[in-house]
PDB file of C-alpha atoms in Angstrom:
ATOM      1  CA  GLU A 102     -53.755  58.035  88.672  1.00 54.00           C
ATOM      2  CA  ALA A 103     -57.451  59.502  87.747  1.00 60.00           C
ATOM      3  CA  ASP A 104     -60.332  56.968  87.341  1.00 91.00           C
ATOM      4  CA  ILE A 105     -61.933  57.877  83.585  1.00 95.00           C
ATOM      5  CA  TYR A 106     -62.769  55.785  80.952  1.00 96.00           C
ATOM      6  CA  GLN A 107     -63.215  56.353  77.606  1.00 97.00           C
ATOM      7  CA  THR A 108     -64.455  53.790  74.977  1.00 97.00           C
ATOM      8  CA  PRO A 109     -63.746  52.774  71.940  1.00 97.00           C
ATOM      9  CA  ARG A 110     -59.941  53.675  71.982  1.00 96.00           C
ATOM     10  CA  TYR A 111     -59.979  53.762  68.413  1.00 96.00           C
ATOM     11  CA  LEU A 112     -62.816  54.043  65.483  1.00 97.00           C
ATOM     12  CA  VAL A 113     -62.572  53.664  62.106  1.00 97.00           C
ATOM     13  CA  ILE A 114     -65.956  54.264  60.352  1.00 97.00           C
ATOM     14  CA  GLY A 115     -67.835  55.187  57.167  1.00 96.00           C
ATOM     15  CA  THR A 116     -69.645  59.113  56.097  1.00 97.00           C
ATOM     16  CA  GLY A 117     -72.791  59.538  57.420  1.00 96.00           C
ATOM     17  CA  LYS A 118     -72.808  56.844  59.987  1.00 96.00           C
ATOM     18  CA  LYS A 119     -74.111  57.814  63.421  1.00 96.00           C
ATOM     19  CA  ILE A 120     -71.354  57.206  66.392  1.00 96.00           C
ATOM     20  CA  THR A 121     -71.148  57.335  70.266  1.00 97.00           C
ATOM     21  CA  LEU A 122     -68.162  58.229  71.974  1.00 98.00           C
ATOM     22  CA  GLU A 123     -68.169  56.956  75.782  1.00 98.00           C
ATOM     23  CA  CYS A 124     -67.286  58.951  79.304  1.00 98.00           C
ATOM     24  CA  SER A 125     -67.420  57.465  82.429  1.00 98.00           C
ATOM     25  CA  GLN A 126     -65.279  58.621  85.580  1.00 97.00           C
ATOM     26  CA  THR A 127     -65.523  57.191  89.148  1.00 94.00           C
ATOM     27  CA  MET A 128     -64.648  60.261  90.874  1.00 91.00           C
ATOM     28  CA  GLY A 129     -67.546  61.343  91.109  1.00 91.00           C
ATOM     29  CA  HIS A 130     -66.867  64.875  89.922  1.00 92.00           C
ATOM     30  CA  ASP A 131     -69.782  67.140  89.025  1.00 91.00           C
ATOM     31  CA  LYS A 132     -67.854  68.747  86.005  1.00 91.00           C
ATOM     32  CA  MET A 133     -67.174  67.274  82.578  1.00 94.00           C
ATOM     33  CA  TYR A 134     -65.579  68.318  79.377  1.00 94.00           C
ATOM     34  CA  TRP A 135     -65.260  67.314  75.545  1.00 95.00           C
ATOM     35  CA  TYR A 136     -61.975  68.304  74.019  1.00 94.00           C
ATOM     36  CA  GLN A 137     -61.328  67.559  70.312  1.00 95.00           C
ATOM     37  CA  GLN A 138     -57.453  67.133  69.191  1.00 94.00           C
ATOM     38  CA  ASP A 139     -55.418  67.167  66.092  1.00 91.00           C
ATOM     39  CA  PRO A 140     -51.971  65.191  66.198  1.00 82.00           C
ATOM     40  CA  GLY A 141     -49.552  67.432  68.083  1.00 79.00           C
ATOM     41  CA  MET A 142     -52.006  70.233  68.444  1.00 86.00           C
ATOM     42  CA  GLU A 143     -53.460  72.051  71.321  1.00 87.00           C
ATOM     43  CA  LEU A 144     -57.304  71.091  72.616  1.00 90.00           C
ATOM     44  CA  HIS A 145     -60.384  72.556  72.123  1.00 90.00           C
ATOM     45  CA  LEU A 146     -63.453  72.637  74.217  1.00 89.00           C
ATOM     46  CA  ILE A 147     -66.215  71.868  72.414  1.00 92.00           C
ATOM     47  CA  HIS A 148     -68.889  70.777  75.213  1.00 93.00           C
ATOM     48  CA  TYR A 149     -68.780  70.737  79.315  1.00 92.00           C
ATOM     49  CA  SER A 150     -71.238  69.835  81.877  1.00 93.00           C
ATOM     50  CA  TYR A 151     -71.576  71.646  84.925  1.00 90.00           C
ATOM     51  CA  GLY A 152     -73.214  68.483  86.539  1.00 92.00           C
ATOM     52  CA  VAL A 153     -76.599  65.865  85.776  1.00 95.00           C
ATOM     53  CA  ASN A 154     -78.857  67.474  83.159  1.00 95.00           C
ATOM     54  CA  SER A 155     -76.669  70.368  82.231  1.00 93.00           C
ATOM     55  CA  THR A 156     -74.573  70.531  79.081  1.00 94.00           C
ATOM     56  CA  GLU A 157     -72.781  73.726  77.279  1.00 91.00           C
ATOM     57  CA  LYS A 158     -71.148  74.457  74.369  1.00 89.00           C
ATOM     58  CA  GLY A 159     -67.483  74.982  74.199  1.00 85.00           C
ATOM     59  CA  ASP A 160     -65.080  77.662  72.288  1.00 78.00           C
ATOM     60  CA  LEU A 161     -64.737  75.193  69.361  1.00 80.00           C
ATOM     61  CA  SER A 162     -68.124  74.626  67.186  1.00 78.00           C
ATOM     62  CA  SER A 163     -68.983  71.179  66.988  1.00 82.00           C
ATOM     63  CA  GLU A 164     -71.764  69.323  65.550  1.00 89.00           C
ATOM     64  CA  SER A 165     -71.768  66.784  68.161  1.00 93.00           C
ATOM     65  CA  THR A 166     -74.211  66.419  70.898  1.00 95.00           C
ATOM     66  CA  VAL A 167     -73.930  65.367  74.577  1.00 96.00           C
ATOM     67  CA  SER A 168     -75.907  64.421  77.238  1.00 97.00           C
ATOM     68  CA  ARG A 169     -75.710  64.179  80.907  1.00 97.00           C
ATOM     69  CA  ILE A 170     -78.184  61.750  82.553  1.00 97.00           C
ATOM     70  CA  ARG A 171     -76.009  60.477  85.132  1.00 96.00           C
ATOM     71  CA  THR A 172     -73.073  62.363  87.273  1.00 95.00           C
ATOM     72  CA  GLU A 173     -70.413  59.621  85.995  1.00 96.00           C
ATOM     73  CA  HIS A 174     -71.486  59.489  82.031  1.00 97.00           C
ATOM     74  CA  PHE A 175     -70.929  62.242  79.552  1.00 98.00           C
ATOM     75  CA  PRO A 176     -71.623  60.640  75.941  1.00 98.00           C
ATOM     76  CA  LEU A 177     -70.553  62.690  72.876  1.00 97.00           C
ATOM     77  CA  THR A 178     -72.984  61.852  69.444  1.00 96.00           C
ATOM     78  CA  LEU A 179     -72.342  62.746  65.643  1.00 94.00           C
ATOM     79  CA  GLU A 180     -75.677  61.739  64.149  1.00 93.00           C
ATOM     80  CA  SER A 181     -73.566  61.692  60.770  1.00 94.00           C
ATOM     81  CA  ALA A 182     -70.290  61.175  60.594  1.00 95.00           C
ATOM     82  CA  ARG A 183     -67.966  62.952  57.896  1.00 95.00           C
ATOM     83  CA  PRO A 184     -63.718  63.225  56.986  1.00 96.00           C
ATOM     84  CA  SER A 185     -63.983  66.348  58.934  1.00 94.00           C
ATOM     85  CA  HIS A 186     -64.992  64.758  61.922  1.00 95.00           C
ATOM     86  CA  THR A 187     -61.766  62.603  61.738  1.00 96.00           C
ATOM     87  CA  SER A 188     -59.688  63.451  65.177  1.00 95.00           C
ATOM     88  CA  GLN A 189     -58.829  62.803  68.564  1.00 96.00           C
ATOM     89  CA  TYR A 190     -61.368  63.272  71.375  1.00 97.00           C
ATOM     90  CA  LEU A 191     -60.489  63.652  75.228  1.00 97.00           C
ATOM     91  CA  CYS A 192     -62.959  63.661  77.994  1.00 97.00           C
ATOM     92  CA  ALA A 193     -62.370  65.080  81.017  1.00 95.00           C
ATOM     93  CA  SER A 194     -63.544  65.487  84.531  1.00 94.00           C
ATOM     94  CA  SER A 195     -63.198  67.968  87.492  1.00 90.00           C
ATOM     95  CA  ASP A 196     -64.173  68.681  90.914  1.00 82.00           C
ATOM     96  CA  TYR A 197     -64.816  72.085  90.638  1.00 69.00           C
ATOM     97  CA  SER A 198     -65.970  73.819  93.481  1.00 62.00           C
ATOM     98  CA  GLY A 199     -65.213  77.785  93.091  1.00 57.00           C
ATOM     99  CA  GLY A 200     -61.906  79.615  94.159  1.00 55.00           C
ATOM    100  CA  GLY A 201     -60.349  79.568  90.778  1.00 54.00           C
ATOM    101  CA  THR A 202     -58.767  75.608  90.548  1.00 63.00           C
ATOM    102  CA  ASP A 203     -60.544  73.672  88.036  1.00 70.00           C
ATOM    103  CA  THR A 204     -57.586  70.749  87.620  1.00 82.00           C
ATOM    104  CA  GLN A 205     -58.953  68.469  84.915  1.00 89.00           C
ATOM    105  CA  TYR A 206     -58.178  64.493  84.663  1.00 91.00           C
ATOM    106  CA  PHE A 207     -58.416  63.209  81.305  1.00 95.00           C
ATOM    107  CA  GLY A 208     -59.275  59.769  79.620  1.00 96.00           C
ATOM    108  CA  PRO A 209     -57.152  58.321  77.353  1.00 95.00           C
ATOM    109  CA  GLY A 210     -59.257  59.385  74.299  1.00 96.00           C
ATOM    110  CA  THR A 211     -61.110  58.115  71.345  1.00 97.00           C
ATOM    111  CA  ARG A 212     -59.069  58.052  68.069  1.00 96.00           C
ATOM    112  CA  LEU A 213     -62.198  58.673  65.538  1.00 97.00           C
ATOM    113  CA  THR A 214     -61.078  58.476  61.721  1.00 97.00           C
ATOM    114  CA  VAL A 215     -64.144  58.649  59.201  1.00 97.00           C
ATOM    115  CA  LEU A 216     -63.493  57.610  55.519  1.00 96.00           C
TER     116      LEU A 216
ATOM    117  CA  GLY B  55     -59.569  85.529  71.178  1.00 33.00           C
ATOM    118  CA  GLU B  56     -56.878  85.317  73.689  1.00 37.00           C
ATOM    119  CA  SER B  57     -55.134  82.275  73.921  1.00 45.00           C
ATOM    120  CA  VAL B  58     -52.072  80.788  76.001  1.00 55.00           C
ATOM    121  CA  GLY B  59     -49.356  79.865  73.986  1.00 53.00           C
ATOM    122  CA  LEU B  60     -45.614  77.865  74.042  1.00 50.00           C
ATOM    123  CA  HIS B  61     -42.627  79.805  72.538  1.00 55.00           C
ATOM    124  CA  LEU B  62     -40.793  76.634  70.759  1.00 71.00           C
ATOM    125  CA  PRO B  63     -42.928  73.563  69.368  1.00 87.00           C
ATOM    126  CA  THR B  64     -39.941  71.096  70.051  1.00 91.00           C
ATOM    127  CA  LEU B  65     -37.375  71.269  72.719  1.00 93.00           C
ATOM    128  CA  SER B  66     -34.643  68.701  72.301  1.00 95.00           C
ATOM    129  CA  VAL B  67     -32.162  68.238  75.626  1.00 95.00           C
ATOM    130  CA  GLN B  68     -29.839  65.721  76.669  1.00 96.00           C
ATOM    131  CA  GLU B  69     -30.698  62.603  79.515  1.00 96.00           C
ATOM    132  CA  GLY B  70     -29.867  64.065  82.912  1.00 96.00           C
ATOM    133  CA  ASP B  71     -29.918  67.884  82.064  1.00 96.00           C
ATOM    134  CA  ASN B  72     -32.299  70.385  83.388  1.00 96.00           C
ATOM    135  CA  SER B  73     -35.532  71.258  80.979  1.00 96.00           C
ATOM    136  CA  ILE B  74     -36.918  74.595  80.516  1.00 96.00           C
ATOM    137  CA  ILE B  75     -40.149  74.888  78.612  1.00 95.00           C
ATOM    138  CA  ASN B  76     -41.758  78.242  78.523  1.00 93.00           C
ATOM    139  CA  CYS B  77     -45.770  79.439  77.999  1.00 92.00           C
ATOM    140  CA  ALA B  78     -46.402  82.932  77.160  1.00 91.00           C
ATOM    141  CA  TYR B  79     -50.235  83.986  78.049  1.00 88.00           C
ATOM    142  CA  SER B  80     -52.372  86.693  77.462  1.00 79.00           C
ATOM    143  CA  ASN B  81     -55.067  87.041  79.378  1.00 87.00           C
ATOM    144  CA  SER B  82     -53.960  88.831  82.685  1.00 88.00           C
ATOM    145  CA  ALA B  83     -57.154  87.762  84.421  1.00 88.00           C
ATOM    146  CA  SER B  84     -55.991  84.133  84.448  1.00 88.00           C
ATOM    147  CA  ASP B  85     -56.079  82.991  88.210  1.00 87.00           C
ATOM    148  CA  TYR B  86     -54.885  79.742  87.750  1.00 89.00           C
ATOM    149  CA  PHE B  87     -51.957  77.856  85.566  1.00 93.00           C
ATOM    150  CA  ILE B  88     -52.079  74.156  85.084  1.00 93.00           C
ATOM    151  CA  TRP B  89     -49.220  72.257  82.883  1.00 95.00           C
ATOM    152  CA  TYR B  90     -49.788  68.540  81.763  1.00 95.00           C
ATOM    153  CA  LYS B  91     -48.210  65.960  80.013  1.00 96.00           C
ATOM    154  CA  GLN B  92     -49.512  64.158  77.152  1.00 95.00           C
ATOM    155  CA  GLU B  93     -47.393  60.686  76.003  1.00 94.00           C
ATOM    156  CA  SER B  94     -47.881  59.469  72.684  1.00 89.00           C
ATOM    157  CA  GLY B  95     -51.176  57.717  72.243  1.00 86.00           C
ATOM    158  CA  LYS B  96     -52.758  58.684  75.749  1.00 90.00           C
ATOM    159  CA  GLY B  97     -54.407  61.884  77.629  1.00 93.00           C
ATOM    160  CA  PRO B  98     -53.204  64.666  78.900  1.00 94.00           C
ATOM    161  CA  GLN B  99     -51.601  63.769  82.837  1.00 94.00           C
ATOM    162  CA  PHE B 100     -51.868  66.708  85.260  1.00 93.00           C
ATOM    163  CA  ILE B 101     -48.111  67.180  86.328  1.00 95.00           C
ATOM    164  CA  ILE B 102     -48.346  70.804  88.760  1.00 95.00           C
ATOM    165  CA  ASP B 103     -50.365  73.545  89.174  1.00 93.00           C
ATOM    166  CA  ILE B 104     -49.951  77.267  90.318  1.00 94.00           C
ATOM    167  CA  ARG B 105     -52.477  80.104  91.232  1.00 92.00           C
ATOM    168  CA  SER B 106     -51.522  83.291  90.721  1.00 92.00           C
ATOM    169  CA  ASN B 107     -51.138  84.841  93.926  1.00 93.00           C
ATOM    170  CA  MET B 108     -48.098  82.531  93.489  1.00 95.00           C
ATOM    171  CA  ASP B 109     -45.119  83.217  92.217  1.00 96.00           C
ATOM    172  CA  LYS B 110     -43.155  79.300  92.333  1.00 97.00           C
ATOM    173  CA  ARG B 111     -44.108  76.075  93.174  1.00 97.00           C
ATOM    174  CA  GLN B 112     -42.314  73.278  93.327  1.00 97.00           C
ATOM    175  CA  GLY B 113     -43.460  69.186  93.032  1.00 94.00           C
ATOM    176  CA  GLN B 114     -41.123  66.145  92.654  1.00 92.00           C
ATOM    177  CA  ARG B 115     -38.381  67.400  90.261  1.00 95.00           C
ATOM    178  CA  VAL B 116     -40.707  69.731  88.466  1.00 97.00           C
ATOM    179  CA  THR B 117     -40.694  73.389  89.340  1.00 97.00           C
ATOM    180  CA  VAL B 118     -43.191  75.933  87.686  1.00 97.00           C
ATOM    181  CA  LEU B 119     -42.524  79.988  88.093  1.00 97.00           C
ATOM    182  CA  LEU B 120     -45.096  82.078  87.169  1.00 97.00           C
ATOM    183  CA  ASN B 121     -44.410  86.011  86.568  1.00 96.00           C
ATOM    184  CA  LYS B 122     -47.531  88.124  86.046  1.00 93.00           C
ATOM    185  CA  THR B 123     -45.591  90.822  85.063  1.00 93.00           C
ATOM    186  CA  VAL B 124     -44.619  89.664  81.786  1.00 93.00           C
ATOM    187  CA  LYS B 125     -47.526  87.353  81.522  1.00 93.00           C
ATOM    188  CA  HIS B 126     -45.003  84.524  81.435  1.00 94.00           C
ATOM    189  CA  LEU B 127     -45.305  80.681  82.703  1.00 94.00           C
ATOM    190  CA  SER B 128     -42.420  78.061  82.767  1.00 96.00           C
ATOM    191  CA  LEU B 129     -42.101  74.339  83.637  1.00 97.00           C
ATOM    192  CA  GLN B 130     -38.664  73.082  85.035  1.00 97.00           C
ATOM    193  CA  ILE B 131     -38.375  69.431  84.629  1.00 97.00           C
ATOM    194  CA  ALA B 132     -34.741  68.587  86.584  1.00 97.00           C
ATOM    195  CA  ALA B 133     -32.343  65.782  85.629  1.00 96.00           C
ATOM    196  CA  THR B 134     -34.690  64.930  82.381  1.00 96.00           C
ATOM    197  CA  GLN B 135     -34.981  61.225  82.028  1.00 96.00           C
ATOM    198  CA  PRO B 136     -36.053  59.131  78.888  1.00 95.00           C
ATOM    199  CA  GLY B 137     -39.895  59.126  80.392  1.00 95.00           C
ATOM    200  CA  ASP B 138     -39.717  62.957  80.492  1.00 97.00           C
ATOM    201  CA  SER B 139     -40.534  62.249  76.487  1.00 96.00           C
ATOM    202  CA  ALA B 140     -43.522  64.008  75.819  1.00 96.00           C
ATOM    203  CA  VAL B 141     -45.563  67.125  74.402  1.00 95.00           C
ATOM    204  CA  TYR B 142     -46.085  69.557  77.459  1.00 95.00           C
ATOM    205  CA  PHE B 143     -49.068  72.022  77.630  1.00 93.00           C
ATOM    206  CA  CYS B 144     -49.527  75.094  79.910  1.00 93.00           C
ATOM    207  CA  ALA B 145     -52.996  75.885  80.569  1.00 91.00           C
ATOM    208  CA  GLU B 146     -55.229  79.107  82.108  1.00 89.00           C
ATOM    209  CA  ASN B 147     -58.256  79.362  83.512  1.00 85.00           C
ATOM    210  CA  ILE B 148     -59.965  82.572  83.303  1.00 78.00           C
ATOM    211  CA  PRO B 149     -62.402  82.999  86.031  1.00 73.00           C
ATOM    212  CA  HIS B 150     -65.950  84.200  84.669  1.00 64.00           C
ATOM    213  CA  SER B 151     -68.415  86.724  86.672  1.00 48.00           C
ATOM    214  CA  GLY B 152     -70.429  84.022  87.593  1.00 45.00           C
ATOM    215  CA  GLY B 153     -67.690  82.266  89.129  1.00 43.00           C
ATOM    216  CA  GLY B 154     -67.992  79.228  87.303  1.00 44.00           C
ATOM    217  CA  ALA B 155     -64.558  77.936  84.672  1.00 45.00           C
ATOM    218  CA  ASP B 156     -66.225  77.175  81.577  1.00 56.00           C
ATOM    219  CA  GLY B 157     -62.826  75.004  80.970  1.00 66.00           C
ATOM    220  CA  LEU B 158     -59.391  75.383  80.939  1.00 81.00           C
ATOM    221  CA  THR B 159     -57.545  76.977  77.530  1.00 85.00           C
ATOM    222  CA  PHE B 160     -54.436  75.331  76.096  1.00 87.00           C
ATOM    223  CA  GLY B 161     -51.798  76.163  74.713  1.00 86.00           C
ATOM    224  CA  LYS B 162     -50.218  74.725  71.747  1.00 85.00           C
ATOM    225  CA  GLY B 163     -48.080  72.328  73.398  1.00 90.00           C
ATOM    226  CA  THR B 164     -43.911  71.806  73.002  1.00 93.00           C
ATOM    227  CA  HIS B 165     -42.572  68.330  72.026  1.00 94.00           C
ATOM    228  CA  LEU B 166     -39.411  67.282  74.751  1.00 96.00           C
ATOM    229  CA  ILE B 167     -37.580  65.498  73.350  1.00 95.00           C
ATOM    230  CA  ILE B 168     -34.545  63.598  74.974  1.00 95.00           C
ATOM    231  CA  GLN B 169     -31.300  62.822  73.670  1.00 93.00           C
ATOM    232  CA  PRO B 170     -29.273  59.376  75.079  1.00 89.00           C
TER     233      PRO B 170
END
C-alpha cells in the first residue's frame, strides 16, 4: 500500500476561483507527478518534479502550476478555474534511480468539478 | 505522438475463467512496462511490471507477457474473481537521452467486467 495522499477527494467550485490541490507522500520519493484523467480514459501527464525546486511540464498542456518546496509535498494550483478544468487529478510518486524502472505509486485522486 | 493502446475497451469474463488483457505499444525504444489496475473512484494500483529484456514475468495470479517483435504486451489473470473488476492500464517508459524518465505513457484502458 502506497503512502501517498491527496486532498480534497472531491471539490465543486465556481468559475474564476483559485484552487490548490494537495498531494503528499511519506515514502521519501524524489520524483512526483500530476496526471489528469477524464472518466474511463487514459492518464495524461501535466506536471512532474525530479526533486525539491524542480518542476517540469508534462505532455498535456495545462493552465495549472506546481511547486516543490519540500520533498514530500507537491501541490497543484489553478489560478482561475474554468469548466474545462473539470476532471480527475491524480498525483503519483516514484523512487526513480535510473536503470529503466520508474514504478509510480498513485494517490486516490481529486475529482474536480467547475461550475 | 507515439502512444500505448489497448485492443478492447471492455472485456467481459465469467468468474473463475482466465482473463487476457492486451496492449499494443508503438515505441520500440520503450524499456519498461507496467500494468495498473484502477477501481472506481480510486487511483491506479501497481500490479506487475516487466523490463524489455524479459519475455514473461509472473506474480500472484497474474502473468505479463512481452513480445517485442510485434510490440505487444498482455496481462493474464488466472481464475478471475469479482474483485478483479476494474479498468486495467498498461504503461510504457521511454528512456530519454539524459537518462531520466519524464513519466510513463499510459494506454486507454480496458474495463474488465466479471460475470457471476
